[in-house]
Coordinates of C-alpha atoms and ligand atoms in Angstrom, one line a residue:
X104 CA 0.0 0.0 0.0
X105 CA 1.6 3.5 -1.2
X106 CA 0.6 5.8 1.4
X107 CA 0.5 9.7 0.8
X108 CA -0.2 12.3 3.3
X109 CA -1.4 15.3 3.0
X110 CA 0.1 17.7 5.9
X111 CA -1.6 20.6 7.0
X112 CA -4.1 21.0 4.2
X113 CA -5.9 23.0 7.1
X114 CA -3.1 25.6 6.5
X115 CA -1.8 25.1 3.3
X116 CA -4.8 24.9 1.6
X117 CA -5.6 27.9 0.0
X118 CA -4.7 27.5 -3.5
X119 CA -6.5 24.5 -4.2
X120 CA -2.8 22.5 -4.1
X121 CA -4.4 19.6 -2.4
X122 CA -5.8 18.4 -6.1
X123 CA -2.4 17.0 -6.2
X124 CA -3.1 13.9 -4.0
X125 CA -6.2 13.2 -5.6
X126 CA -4.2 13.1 -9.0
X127 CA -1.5 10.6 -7.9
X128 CA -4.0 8.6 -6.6
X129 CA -6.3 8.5 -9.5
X130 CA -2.9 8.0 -11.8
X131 CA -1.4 5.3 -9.1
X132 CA -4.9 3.3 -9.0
X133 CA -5.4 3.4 -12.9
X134 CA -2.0 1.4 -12.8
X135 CA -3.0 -1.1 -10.2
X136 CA -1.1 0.4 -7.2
X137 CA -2.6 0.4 -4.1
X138 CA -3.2 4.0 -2.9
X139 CA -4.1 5.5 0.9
X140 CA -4.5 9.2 0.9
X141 CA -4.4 10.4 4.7
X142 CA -4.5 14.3 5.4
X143 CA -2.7 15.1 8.5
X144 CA -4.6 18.4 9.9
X145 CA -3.7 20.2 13.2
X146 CA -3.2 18.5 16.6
X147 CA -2.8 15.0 14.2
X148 CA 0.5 12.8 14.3
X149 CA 2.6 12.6 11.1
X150 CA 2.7 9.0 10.5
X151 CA 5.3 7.3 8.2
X152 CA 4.5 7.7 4.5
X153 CA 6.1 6.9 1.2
X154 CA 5.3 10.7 -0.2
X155 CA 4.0 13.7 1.7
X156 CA 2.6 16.7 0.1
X157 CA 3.1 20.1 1.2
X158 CA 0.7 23.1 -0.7
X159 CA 0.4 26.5 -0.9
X160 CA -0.8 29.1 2.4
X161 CA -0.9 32.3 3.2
X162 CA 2.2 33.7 5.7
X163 CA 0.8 32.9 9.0
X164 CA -0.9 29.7 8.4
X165 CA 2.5 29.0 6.6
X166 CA 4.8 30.0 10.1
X167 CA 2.0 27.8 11.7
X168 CA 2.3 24.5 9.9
X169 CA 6.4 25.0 10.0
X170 CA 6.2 25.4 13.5
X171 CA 4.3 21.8 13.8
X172 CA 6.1 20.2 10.9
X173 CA 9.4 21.1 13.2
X174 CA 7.5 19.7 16.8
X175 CA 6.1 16.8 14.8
X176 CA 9.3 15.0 13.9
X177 CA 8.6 15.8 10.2
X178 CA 12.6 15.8 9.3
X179 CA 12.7 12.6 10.8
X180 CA 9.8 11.1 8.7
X181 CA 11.7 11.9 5.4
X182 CA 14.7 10.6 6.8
X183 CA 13.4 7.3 7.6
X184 CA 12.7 7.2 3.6
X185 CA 10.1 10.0 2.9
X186 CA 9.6 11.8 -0.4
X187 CA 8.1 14.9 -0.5
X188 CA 6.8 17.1 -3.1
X189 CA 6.4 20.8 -1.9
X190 CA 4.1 23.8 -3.9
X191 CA 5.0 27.6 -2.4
X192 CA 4.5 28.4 1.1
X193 CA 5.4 24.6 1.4
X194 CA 8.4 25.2 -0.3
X195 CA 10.2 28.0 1.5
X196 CA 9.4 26.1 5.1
X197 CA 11.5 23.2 3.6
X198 CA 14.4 25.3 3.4
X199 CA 15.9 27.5 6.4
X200 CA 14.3 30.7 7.3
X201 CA 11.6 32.5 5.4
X202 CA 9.9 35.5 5.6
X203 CA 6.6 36.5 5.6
X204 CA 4.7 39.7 5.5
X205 CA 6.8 42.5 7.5
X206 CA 10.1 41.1 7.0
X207 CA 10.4 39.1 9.9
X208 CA 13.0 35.8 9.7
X209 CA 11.8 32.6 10.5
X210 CA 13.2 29.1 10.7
X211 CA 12.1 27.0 8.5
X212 CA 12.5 22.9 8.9
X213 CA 15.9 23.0 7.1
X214 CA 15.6 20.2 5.1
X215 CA 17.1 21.9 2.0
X216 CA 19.8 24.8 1.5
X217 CA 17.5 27.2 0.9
X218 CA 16.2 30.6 2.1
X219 CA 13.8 32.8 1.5
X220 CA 13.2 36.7 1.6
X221 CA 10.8 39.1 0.4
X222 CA 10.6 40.1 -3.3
X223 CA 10.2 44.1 -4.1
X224 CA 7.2 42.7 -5.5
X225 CA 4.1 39.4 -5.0
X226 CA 4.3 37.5 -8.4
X227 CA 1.0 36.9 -9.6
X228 CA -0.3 35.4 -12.9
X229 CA 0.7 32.0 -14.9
X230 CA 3.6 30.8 -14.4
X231 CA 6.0 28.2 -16.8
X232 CA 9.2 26.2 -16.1
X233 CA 11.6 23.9 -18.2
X234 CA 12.1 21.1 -16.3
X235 CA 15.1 18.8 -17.6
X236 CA 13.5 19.6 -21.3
X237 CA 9.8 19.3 -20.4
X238 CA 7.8 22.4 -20.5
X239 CA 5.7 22.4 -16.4
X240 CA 2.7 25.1 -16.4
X241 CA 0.9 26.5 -13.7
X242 CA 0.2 29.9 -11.6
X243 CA 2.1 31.5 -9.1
X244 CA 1.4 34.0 -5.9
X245 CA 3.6 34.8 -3.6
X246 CA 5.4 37.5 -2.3
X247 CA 8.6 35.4 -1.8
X248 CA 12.1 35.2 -3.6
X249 CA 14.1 31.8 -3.0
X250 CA 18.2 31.5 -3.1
X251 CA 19.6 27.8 -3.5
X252 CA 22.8 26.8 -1.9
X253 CA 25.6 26.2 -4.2
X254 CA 25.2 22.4 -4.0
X255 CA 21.0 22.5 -4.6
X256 CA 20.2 22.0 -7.5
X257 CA 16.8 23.7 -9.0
X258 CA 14.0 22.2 -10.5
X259 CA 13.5 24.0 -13.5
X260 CA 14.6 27.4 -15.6
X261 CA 11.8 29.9 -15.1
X262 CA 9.9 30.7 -18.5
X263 CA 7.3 32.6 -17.9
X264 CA 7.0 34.1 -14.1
X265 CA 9.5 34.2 -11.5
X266 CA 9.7 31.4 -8.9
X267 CA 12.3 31.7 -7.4
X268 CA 13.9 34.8 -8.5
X269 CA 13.4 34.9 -12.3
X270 CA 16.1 32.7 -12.9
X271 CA 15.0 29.2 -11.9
X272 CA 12.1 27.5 -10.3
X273 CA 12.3 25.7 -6.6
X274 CA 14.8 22.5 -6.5
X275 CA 15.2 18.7 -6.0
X276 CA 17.3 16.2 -3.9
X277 CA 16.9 12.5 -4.5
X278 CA 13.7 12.4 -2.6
X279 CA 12.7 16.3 -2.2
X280 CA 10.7 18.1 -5.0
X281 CA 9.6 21.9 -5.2
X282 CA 7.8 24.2 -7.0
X283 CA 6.3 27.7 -6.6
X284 CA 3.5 25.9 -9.0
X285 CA 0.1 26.1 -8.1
X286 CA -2.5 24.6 -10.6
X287 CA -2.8 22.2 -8.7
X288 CA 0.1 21.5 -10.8
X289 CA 0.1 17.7 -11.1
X290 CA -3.8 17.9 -12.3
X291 CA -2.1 20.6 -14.7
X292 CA 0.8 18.5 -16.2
X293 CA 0.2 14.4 -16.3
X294 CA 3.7 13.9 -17.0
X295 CA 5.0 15.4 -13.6
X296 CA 2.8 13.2 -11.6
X297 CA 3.7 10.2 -13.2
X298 CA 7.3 11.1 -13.1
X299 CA 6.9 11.5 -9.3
X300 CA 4.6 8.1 -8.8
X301 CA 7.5 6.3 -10.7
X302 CA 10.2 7.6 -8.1
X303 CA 8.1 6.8 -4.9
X304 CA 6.9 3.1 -6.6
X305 CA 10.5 2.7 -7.5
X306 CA 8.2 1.6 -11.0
X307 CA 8.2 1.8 -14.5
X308 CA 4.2 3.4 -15.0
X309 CA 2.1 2.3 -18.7
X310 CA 1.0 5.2 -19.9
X311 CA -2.2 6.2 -18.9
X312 CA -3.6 8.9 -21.7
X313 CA -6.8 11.1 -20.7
X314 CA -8.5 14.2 -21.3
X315 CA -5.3 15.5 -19.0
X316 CA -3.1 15.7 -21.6
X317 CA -4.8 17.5 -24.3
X318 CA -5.6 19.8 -21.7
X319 CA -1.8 20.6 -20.6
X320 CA -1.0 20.9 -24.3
X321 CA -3.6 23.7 -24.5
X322 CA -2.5 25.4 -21.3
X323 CA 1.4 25.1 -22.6
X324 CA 0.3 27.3 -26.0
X325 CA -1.7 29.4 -23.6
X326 CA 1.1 30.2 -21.0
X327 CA 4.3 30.0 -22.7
X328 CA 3.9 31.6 -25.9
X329 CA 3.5 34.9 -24.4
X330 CA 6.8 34.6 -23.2
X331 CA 8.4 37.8 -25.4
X332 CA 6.0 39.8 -23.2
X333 CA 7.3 39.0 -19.7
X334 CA 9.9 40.2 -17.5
X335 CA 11.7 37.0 -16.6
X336 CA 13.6 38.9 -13.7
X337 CA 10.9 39.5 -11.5
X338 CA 12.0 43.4 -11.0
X339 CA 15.4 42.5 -9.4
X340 CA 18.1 42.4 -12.4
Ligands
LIG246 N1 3.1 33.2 1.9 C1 4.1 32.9 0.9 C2 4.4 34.1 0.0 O1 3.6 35.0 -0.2 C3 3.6 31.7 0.1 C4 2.4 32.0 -0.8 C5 1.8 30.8 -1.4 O2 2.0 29.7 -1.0 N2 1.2 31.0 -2.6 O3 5.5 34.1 -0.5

């Protein structure tokens, strides 16, 4: 049984990110894996899991669900053999410290060299990253600008947007994926989800074709060829 949790969709809930479990499971099922979506809300214990997903929140639900991400042993989950696949607000509390409206510093779980800080700017409107080739489309709001370690890789070369900073989109370990895409972005691009079931299954997945991927053709023409038109620096270069 491949169990996904959901943590704190309570608090990180707000851009309709939690789509994203009910994708991989409707993708995992369709191949004949055995799925168990559990949300883990507030005052709930994180039990072990093969992939937890973080979402999207605003700044002080986000400092909340760090704070019990931190008390709840949540770095310890993932090390025990966790993935994880973070949107946003989920992915600045992996790195860190973030801040949030005002300024302030906060830690975040510090699961990843990364930190963010506040943009001169929020970032609002569709977002597009090329990820190892493949073209990922979504939205993006957040007031938030992300900086990578020297040894973190990112996840994609920003598009359209600015994700992290204009430059490149959120990063990746072995078992850690993150994204300032909302969408939710796995409803939004088939090919992502599948790509992440086959990492957590260990797997090979048949393809599955549905109404899904005509759709993220159309929303690919519809995002990224407006790119001539965007300011891919987000304000700061
Ligand atoms: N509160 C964070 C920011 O504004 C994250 C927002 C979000 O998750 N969309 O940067």
């Amino acid at each position: 049984m491949l169990r996904v949790v959901v943590l704190y969709p309570d608090l990180l809930g707000t851009y309709g990110d939690g789509g994203n479990a009910m994708v991989l499971a409707a993708r995992a099922r369709a191949r004949g894996v055995d799925v168990e979506v559990h949300d883990v809300t507030i005052g709930e214990v994180i039990p072990r899991a093969a992939l937890y997903l973080l979402g999207g929140g605003e700044d002080g639900p986000q400092r909340l669900a760090c704070d019990l991400l931190v008390d709840g042993g949540f770095v310890d989950r993932v090390e025990e053999g966790g993935h994880v696949f973070a949107v946003c607000a989920g992915l600045q509390i992996l790195g860190t410290t973030f801040s949030i409206e005002g300024d302030a510093s906060y830690r975040g779980v510090g699961l990843v060299d990364a930190w963010t800080t506040r943009g001169p700017t929020r970032s609002v409107g569709n977002f597009a990253t090329l990820v190892r080739g493949r073209m990922m489309v979504g939205f993006e709001n957040h007031g938030g600008v992300t900086e990578l370690g020297d040894n973190v890789e990112p996840f994609g070369d920003v598009v359209v947007g600015r994700g992290n900073d204009g430059i490149v989109d959120g990063f990746r370990t072995p078992r850690v994926t993150a994204t300032y895409a909302h969408g939710p972005v796995l409803a939004q691009n088939p090919w992502l989800a599948d790509e992440l079931l086959s990492a957590v299954t260990g797997q090979a997945l048949a393809p599955w074709p549905s109404v899904a991927d005509r759709l993220y053709v159309e929303r690919c023409d519809a995002v990224s060829t407006r790119r001539s038109d965007v300011d891919r620096t987000g304000g700061r270069r």
